[in-house]
JSON list of C-alpha atoms in Angstrom, two decimals:
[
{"chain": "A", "resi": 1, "resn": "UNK", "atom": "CA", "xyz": [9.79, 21.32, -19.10]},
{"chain": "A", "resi": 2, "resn": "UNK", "atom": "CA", "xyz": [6.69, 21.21, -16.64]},
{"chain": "A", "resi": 3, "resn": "UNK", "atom": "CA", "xyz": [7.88, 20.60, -12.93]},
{"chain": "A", "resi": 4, "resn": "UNK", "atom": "CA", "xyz": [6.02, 18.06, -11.22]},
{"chain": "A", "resi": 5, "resn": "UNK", "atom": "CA", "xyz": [3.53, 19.82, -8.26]},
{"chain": "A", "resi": 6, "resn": "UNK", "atom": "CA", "xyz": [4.45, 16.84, -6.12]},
{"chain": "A", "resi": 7, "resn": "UNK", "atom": "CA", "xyz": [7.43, 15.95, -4.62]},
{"chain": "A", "resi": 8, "resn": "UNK", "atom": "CA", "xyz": [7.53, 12.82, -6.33]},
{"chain": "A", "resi": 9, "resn": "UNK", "atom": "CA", "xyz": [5.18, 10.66, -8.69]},
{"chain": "A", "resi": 10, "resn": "UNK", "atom": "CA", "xyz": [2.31, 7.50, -7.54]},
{"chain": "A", "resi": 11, "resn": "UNK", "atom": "CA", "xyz": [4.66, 4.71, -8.67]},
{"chain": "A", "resi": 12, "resn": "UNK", "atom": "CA", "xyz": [2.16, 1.65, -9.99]},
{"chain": "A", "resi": 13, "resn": "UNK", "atom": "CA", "xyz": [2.13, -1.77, -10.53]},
{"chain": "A", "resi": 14, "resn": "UNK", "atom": "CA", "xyz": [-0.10, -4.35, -11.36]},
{"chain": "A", "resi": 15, "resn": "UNK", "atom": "CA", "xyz": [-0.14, -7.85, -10.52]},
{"chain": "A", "resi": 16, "resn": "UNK", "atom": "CA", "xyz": [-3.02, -9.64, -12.89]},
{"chain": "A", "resi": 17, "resn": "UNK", "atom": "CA", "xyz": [-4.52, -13.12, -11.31]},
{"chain": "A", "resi": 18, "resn": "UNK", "atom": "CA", "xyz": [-6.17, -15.93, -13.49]},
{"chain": "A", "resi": 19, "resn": "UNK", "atom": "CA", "xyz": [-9.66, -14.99, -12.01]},
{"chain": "A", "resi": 20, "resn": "UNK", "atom": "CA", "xyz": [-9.64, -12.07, -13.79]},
{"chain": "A", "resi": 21, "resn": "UNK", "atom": "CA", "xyz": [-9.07, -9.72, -10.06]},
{"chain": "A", "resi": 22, "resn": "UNK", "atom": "CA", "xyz": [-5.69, -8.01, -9.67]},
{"chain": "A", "resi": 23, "resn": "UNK", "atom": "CA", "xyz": [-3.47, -6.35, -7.44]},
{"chain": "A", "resi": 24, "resn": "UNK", "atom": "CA", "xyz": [-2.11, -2.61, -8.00]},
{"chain": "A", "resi": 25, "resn": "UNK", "atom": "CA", "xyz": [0.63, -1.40, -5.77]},
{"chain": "A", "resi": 26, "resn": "UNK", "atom": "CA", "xyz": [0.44, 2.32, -5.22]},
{"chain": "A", "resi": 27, "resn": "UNK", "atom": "CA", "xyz": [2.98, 4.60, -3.73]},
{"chain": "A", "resi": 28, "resn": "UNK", "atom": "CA", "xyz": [1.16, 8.26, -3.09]},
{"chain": "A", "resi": 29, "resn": "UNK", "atom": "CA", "xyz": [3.08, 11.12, -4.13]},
{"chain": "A", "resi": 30, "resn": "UNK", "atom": "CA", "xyz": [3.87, 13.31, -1.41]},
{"chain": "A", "resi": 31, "resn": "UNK", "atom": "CA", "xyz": [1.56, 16.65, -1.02]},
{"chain": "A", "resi": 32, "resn": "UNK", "atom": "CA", "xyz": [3.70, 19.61, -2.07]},
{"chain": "A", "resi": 33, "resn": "UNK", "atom": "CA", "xyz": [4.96, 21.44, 1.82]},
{"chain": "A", "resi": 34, "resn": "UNK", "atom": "CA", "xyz": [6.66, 24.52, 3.04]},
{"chain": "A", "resi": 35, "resn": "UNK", "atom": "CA", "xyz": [10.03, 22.52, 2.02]},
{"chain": "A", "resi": 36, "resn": "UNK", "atom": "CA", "xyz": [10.96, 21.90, 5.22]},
{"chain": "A", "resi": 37, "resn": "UNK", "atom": "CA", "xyz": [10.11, 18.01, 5.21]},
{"chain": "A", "resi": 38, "resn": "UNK", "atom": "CA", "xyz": [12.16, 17.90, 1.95]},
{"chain": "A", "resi": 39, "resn": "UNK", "atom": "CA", "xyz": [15.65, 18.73, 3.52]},
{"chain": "A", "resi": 40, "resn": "UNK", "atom": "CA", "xyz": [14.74, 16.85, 7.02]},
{"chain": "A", "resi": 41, "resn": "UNK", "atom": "CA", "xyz": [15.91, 13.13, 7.27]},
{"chain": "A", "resi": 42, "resn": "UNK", "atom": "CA", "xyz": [12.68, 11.62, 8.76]},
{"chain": "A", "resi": 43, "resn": "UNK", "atom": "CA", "xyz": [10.05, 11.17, 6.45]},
{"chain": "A", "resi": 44, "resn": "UNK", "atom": "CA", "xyz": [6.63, 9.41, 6.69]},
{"chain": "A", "resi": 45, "resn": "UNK", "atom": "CA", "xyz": [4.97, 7.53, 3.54]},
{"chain": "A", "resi": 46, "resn": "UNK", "atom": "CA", "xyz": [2.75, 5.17, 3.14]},
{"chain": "A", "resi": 47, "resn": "UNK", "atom": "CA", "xyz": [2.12, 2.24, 0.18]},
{"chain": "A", "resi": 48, "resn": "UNK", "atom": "CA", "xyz": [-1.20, 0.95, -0.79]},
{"chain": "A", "resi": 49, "resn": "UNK", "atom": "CA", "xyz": [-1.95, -2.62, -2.54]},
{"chain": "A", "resi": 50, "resn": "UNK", "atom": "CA", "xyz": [-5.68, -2.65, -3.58]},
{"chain": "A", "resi": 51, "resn": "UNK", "atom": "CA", "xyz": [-7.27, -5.48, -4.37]},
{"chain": "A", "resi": 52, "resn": "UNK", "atom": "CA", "xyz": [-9.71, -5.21, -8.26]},
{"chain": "A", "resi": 53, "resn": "UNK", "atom": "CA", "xyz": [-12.21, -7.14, -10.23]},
{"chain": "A", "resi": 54, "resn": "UNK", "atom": "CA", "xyz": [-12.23, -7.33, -13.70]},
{"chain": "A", "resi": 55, "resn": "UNK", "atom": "CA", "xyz": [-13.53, -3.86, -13.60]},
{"chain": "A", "resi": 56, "resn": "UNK", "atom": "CA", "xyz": [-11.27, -1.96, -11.73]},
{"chain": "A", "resi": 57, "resn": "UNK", "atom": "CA", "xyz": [-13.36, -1.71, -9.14]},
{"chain": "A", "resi": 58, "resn": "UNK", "atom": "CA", "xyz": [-11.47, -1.92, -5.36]},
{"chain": "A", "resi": 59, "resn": "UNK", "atom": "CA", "xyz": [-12.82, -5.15, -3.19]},
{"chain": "A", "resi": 60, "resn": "UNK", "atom": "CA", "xyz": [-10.42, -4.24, -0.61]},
{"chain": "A", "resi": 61, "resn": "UNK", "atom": "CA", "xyz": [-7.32, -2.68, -0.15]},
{"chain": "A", "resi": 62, "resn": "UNK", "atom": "CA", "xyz": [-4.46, -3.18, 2.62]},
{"chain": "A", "resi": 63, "resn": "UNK", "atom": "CA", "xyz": [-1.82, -0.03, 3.14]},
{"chain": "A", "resi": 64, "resn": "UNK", "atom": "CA", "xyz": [1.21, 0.19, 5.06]},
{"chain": "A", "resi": 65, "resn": "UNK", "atom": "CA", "xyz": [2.09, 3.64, 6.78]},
{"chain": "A", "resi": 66, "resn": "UNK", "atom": "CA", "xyz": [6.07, 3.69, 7.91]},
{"chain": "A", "resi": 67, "resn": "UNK", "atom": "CA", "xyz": [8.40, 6.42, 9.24]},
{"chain": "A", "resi": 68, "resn": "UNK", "atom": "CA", "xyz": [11.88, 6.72, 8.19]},
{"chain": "A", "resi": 69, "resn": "UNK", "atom": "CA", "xyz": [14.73, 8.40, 9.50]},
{"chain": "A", "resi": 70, "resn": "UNK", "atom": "CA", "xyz": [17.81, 8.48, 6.89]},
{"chain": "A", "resi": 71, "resn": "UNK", "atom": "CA", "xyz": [21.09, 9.70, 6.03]},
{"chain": "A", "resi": 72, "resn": "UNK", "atom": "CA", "xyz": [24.92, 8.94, 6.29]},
{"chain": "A", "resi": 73, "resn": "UNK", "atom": "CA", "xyz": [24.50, 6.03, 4.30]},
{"chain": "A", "resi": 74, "resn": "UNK", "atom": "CA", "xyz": [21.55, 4.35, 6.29]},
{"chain": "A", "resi": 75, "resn": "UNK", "atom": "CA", "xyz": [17.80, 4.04, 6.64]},
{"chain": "A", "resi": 76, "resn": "UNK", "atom": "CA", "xyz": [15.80, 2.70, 8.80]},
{"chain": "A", "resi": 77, "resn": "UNK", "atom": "CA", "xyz": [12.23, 2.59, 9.74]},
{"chain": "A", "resi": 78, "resn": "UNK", "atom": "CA", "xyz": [10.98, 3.87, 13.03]},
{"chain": "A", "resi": 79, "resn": "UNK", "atom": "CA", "xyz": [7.39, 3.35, 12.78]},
{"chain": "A", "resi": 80, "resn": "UNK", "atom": "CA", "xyz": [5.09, 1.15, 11.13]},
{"chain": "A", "resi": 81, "resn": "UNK", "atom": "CA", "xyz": [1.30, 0.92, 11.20]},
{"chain": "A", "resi": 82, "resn": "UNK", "atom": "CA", "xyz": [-1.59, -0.88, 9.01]},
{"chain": "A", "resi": 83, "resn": "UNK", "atom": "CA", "xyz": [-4.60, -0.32, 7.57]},
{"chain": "A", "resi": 84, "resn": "UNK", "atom": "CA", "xyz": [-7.11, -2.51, 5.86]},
{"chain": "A", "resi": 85, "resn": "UNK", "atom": "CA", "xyz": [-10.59, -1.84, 4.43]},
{"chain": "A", "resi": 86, "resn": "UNK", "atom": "CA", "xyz": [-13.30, -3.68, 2.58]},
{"chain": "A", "resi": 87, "resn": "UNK", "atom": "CA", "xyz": [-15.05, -1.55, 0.22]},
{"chain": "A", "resi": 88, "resn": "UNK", "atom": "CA", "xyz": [-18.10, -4.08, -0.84]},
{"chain": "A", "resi": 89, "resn": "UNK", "atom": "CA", "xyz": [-20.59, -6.08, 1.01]},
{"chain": "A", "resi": 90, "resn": "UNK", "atom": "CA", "xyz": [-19.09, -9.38, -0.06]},
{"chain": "A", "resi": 91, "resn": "UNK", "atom": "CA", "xyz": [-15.38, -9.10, 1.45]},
{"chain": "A", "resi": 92, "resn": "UNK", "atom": "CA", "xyz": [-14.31, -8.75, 4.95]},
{"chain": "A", "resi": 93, "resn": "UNK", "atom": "CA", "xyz": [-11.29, -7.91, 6.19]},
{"chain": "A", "resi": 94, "resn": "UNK", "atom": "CA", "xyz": [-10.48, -11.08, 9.18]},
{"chain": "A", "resi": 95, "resn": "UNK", "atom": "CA", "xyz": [-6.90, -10.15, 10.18]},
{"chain": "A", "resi": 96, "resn": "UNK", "atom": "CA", "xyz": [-4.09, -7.19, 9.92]},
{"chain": "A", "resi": 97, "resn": "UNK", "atom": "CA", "xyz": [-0.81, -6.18, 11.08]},
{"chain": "A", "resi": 98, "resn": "UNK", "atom": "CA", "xyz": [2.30, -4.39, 10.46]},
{"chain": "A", "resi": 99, "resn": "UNK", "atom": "CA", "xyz": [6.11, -4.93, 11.26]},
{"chain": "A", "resi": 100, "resn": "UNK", "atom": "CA", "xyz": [9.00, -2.95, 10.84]},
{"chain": "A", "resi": 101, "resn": "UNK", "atom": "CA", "xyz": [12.74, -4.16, 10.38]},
{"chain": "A", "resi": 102, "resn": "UNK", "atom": "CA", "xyz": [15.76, -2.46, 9.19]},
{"chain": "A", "resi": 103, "resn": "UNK", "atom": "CA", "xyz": [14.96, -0.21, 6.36]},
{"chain": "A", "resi": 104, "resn": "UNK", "atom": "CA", "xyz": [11.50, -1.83, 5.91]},
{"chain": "A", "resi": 105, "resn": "UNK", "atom": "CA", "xyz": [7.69, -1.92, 7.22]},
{"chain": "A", "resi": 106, "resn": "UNK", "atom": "CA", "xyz": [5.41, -4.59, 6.17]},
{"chain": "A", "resi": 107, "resn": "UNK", "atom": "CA", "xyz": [1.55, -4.46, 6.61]},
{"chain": "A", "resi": 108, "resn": "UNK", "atom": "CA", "xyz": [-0.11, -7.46, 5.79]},
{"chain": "A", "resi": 109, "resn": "UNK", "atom": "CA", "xyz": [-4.00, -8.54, 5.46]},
{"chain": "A", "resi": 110, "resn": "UNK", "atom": "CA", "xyz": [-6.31, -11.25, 5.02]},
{"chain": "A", "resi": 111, "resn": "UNK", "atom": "CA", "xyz": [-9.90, -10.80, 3.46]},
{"chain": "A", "resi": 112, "resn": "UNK", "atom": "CA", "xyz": [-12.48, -13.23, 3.13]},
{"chain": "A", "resi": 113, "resn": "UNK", "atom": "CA", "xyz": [-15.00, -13.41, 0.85]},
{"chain": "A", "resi": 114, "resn": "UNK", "atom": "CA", "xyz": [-18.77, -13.96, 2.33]},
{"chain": "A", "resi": 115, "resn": "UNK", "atom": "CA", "xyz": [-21.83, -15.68, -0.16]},
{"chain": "A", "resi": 116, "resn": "UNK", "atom": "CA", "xyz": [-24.85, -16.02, 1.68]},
{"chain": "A", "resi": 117, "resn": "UNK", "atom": "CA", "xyz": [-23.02, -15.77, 4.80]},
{"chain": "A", "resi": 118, "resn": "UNK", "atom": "CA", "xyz": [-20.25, -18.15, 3.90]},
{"chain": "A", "resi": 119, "resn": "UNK", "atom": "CA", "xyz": [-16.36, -17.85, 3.84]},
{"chain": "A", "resi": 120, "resn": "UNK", "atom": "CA", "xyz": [-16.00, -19.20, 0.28]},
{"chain": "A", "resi": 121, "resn": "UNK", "atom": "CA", "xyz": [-12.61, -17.62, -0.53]},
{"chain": "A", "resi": 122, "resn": "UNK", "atom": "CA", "xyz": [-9.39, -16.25, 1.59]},
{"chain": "A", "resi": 123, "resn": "UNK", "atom": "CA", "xyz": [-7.13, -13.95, 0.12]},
{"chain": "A", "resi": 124, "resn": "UNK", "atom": "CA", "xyz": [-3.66, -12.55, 2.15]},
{"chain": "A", "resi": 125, "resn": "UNK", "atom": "CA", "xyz": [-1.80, -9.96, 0.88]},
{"chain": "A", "resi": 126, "resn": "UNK", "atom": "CA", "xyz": [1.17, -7.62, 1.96]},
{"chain": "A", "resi": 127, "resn": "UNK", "atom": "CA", "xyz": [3.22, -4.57, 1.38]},
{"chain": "A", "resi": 128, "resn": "UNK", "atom": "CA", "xyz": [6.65, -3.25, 2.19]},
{"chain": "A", "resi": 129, "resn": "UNK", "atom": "CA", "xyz": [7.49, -0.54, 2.05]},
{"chain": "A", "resi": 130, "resn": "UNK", "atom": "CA", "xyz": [11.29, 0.33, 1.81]},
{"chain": "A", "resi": 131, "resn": "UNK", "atom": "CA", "xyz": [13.32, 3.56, 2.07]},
{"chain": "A", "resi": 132, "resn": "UNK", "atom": "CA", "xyz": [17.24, 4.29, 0.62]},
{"chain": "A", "resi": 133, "resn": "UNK", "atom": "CA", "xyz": [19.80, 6.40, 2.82]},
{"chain": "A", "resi": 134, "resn": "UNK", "atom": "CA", "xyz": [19.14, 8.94, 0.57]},
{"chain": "A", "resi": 135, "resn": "UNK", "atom": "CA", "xyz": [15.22, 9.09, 1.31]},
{"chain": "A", "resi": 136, "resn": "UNK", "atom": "CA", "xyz": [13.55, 7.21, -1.96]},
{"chain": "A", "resi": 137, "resn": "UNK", "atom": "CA", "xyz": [10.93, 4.78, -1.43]},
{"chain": "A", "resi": 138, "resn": "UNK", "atom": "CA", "xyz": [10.08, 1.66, -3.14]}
]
């Protein structure tokens, strides 16, 4: 059978809304490395939620970048930091920020949509991301 080139596989999911946008939660494989990040027990990985219209076409997106350290039957997160970015005209990103505890780190985001200069719609969203003692994400 064909090996995966990455370490592991973009996990997806989608969360459809009644407006016709929708959420998909992405987890980025990891880029294949001299192996030496695959035996160590600190790894860093981050977890994406962007935010679609009824095209697929990303309004804005909010990602949470965490660092793990893991083994002996624990995990927990050492570093957590947040991105969020508008990618059209209409939407604007107002507020972000990221928190870490136990095994977890959290970014979260609010965008607001602009029409002719007015806030007419406020959407918050966040993602955690979570790591096992034995280094898997979710």
């Amino acid at each position: 059978s064909l090996q995966p080139v990455y370490a592991d596989e973009t996990v997806s999911e989608i969360e459809y809304l009644d407006d016709g946008y929708y959420y998909e939660t992405v987890i980025e494989p990891e880029a294949p490395d001299d192996g030496a990040q695959l035996q160590s027990t600190t790894k860093t990985k981050s977890k994406t939620v962007y935010f679609k219209n009824s095209k697929g076409e990303v309004q804005w997106y909010v990602k949470v970048k965490g660092t793990f350290s893991y083994g002996n039957g624990s995990a927990k997160c050492t570093a957590a930091s947040a991105t969020a970015v508008s990618k059209v005209a209409a939407w604007k990103i107002s507020d972000k920020s990221s928190s870490k505890s136990g095994n977890a780190a959290t970014a979260k985001a609010t965008a607001k949509r602009y029409v002719k200069g007015v806030a007419v719609e406020t959407r918050s969203k966040s993602v955690t991301l979570k790591c096992s003692p034995s280094g898997n994400f979710s």
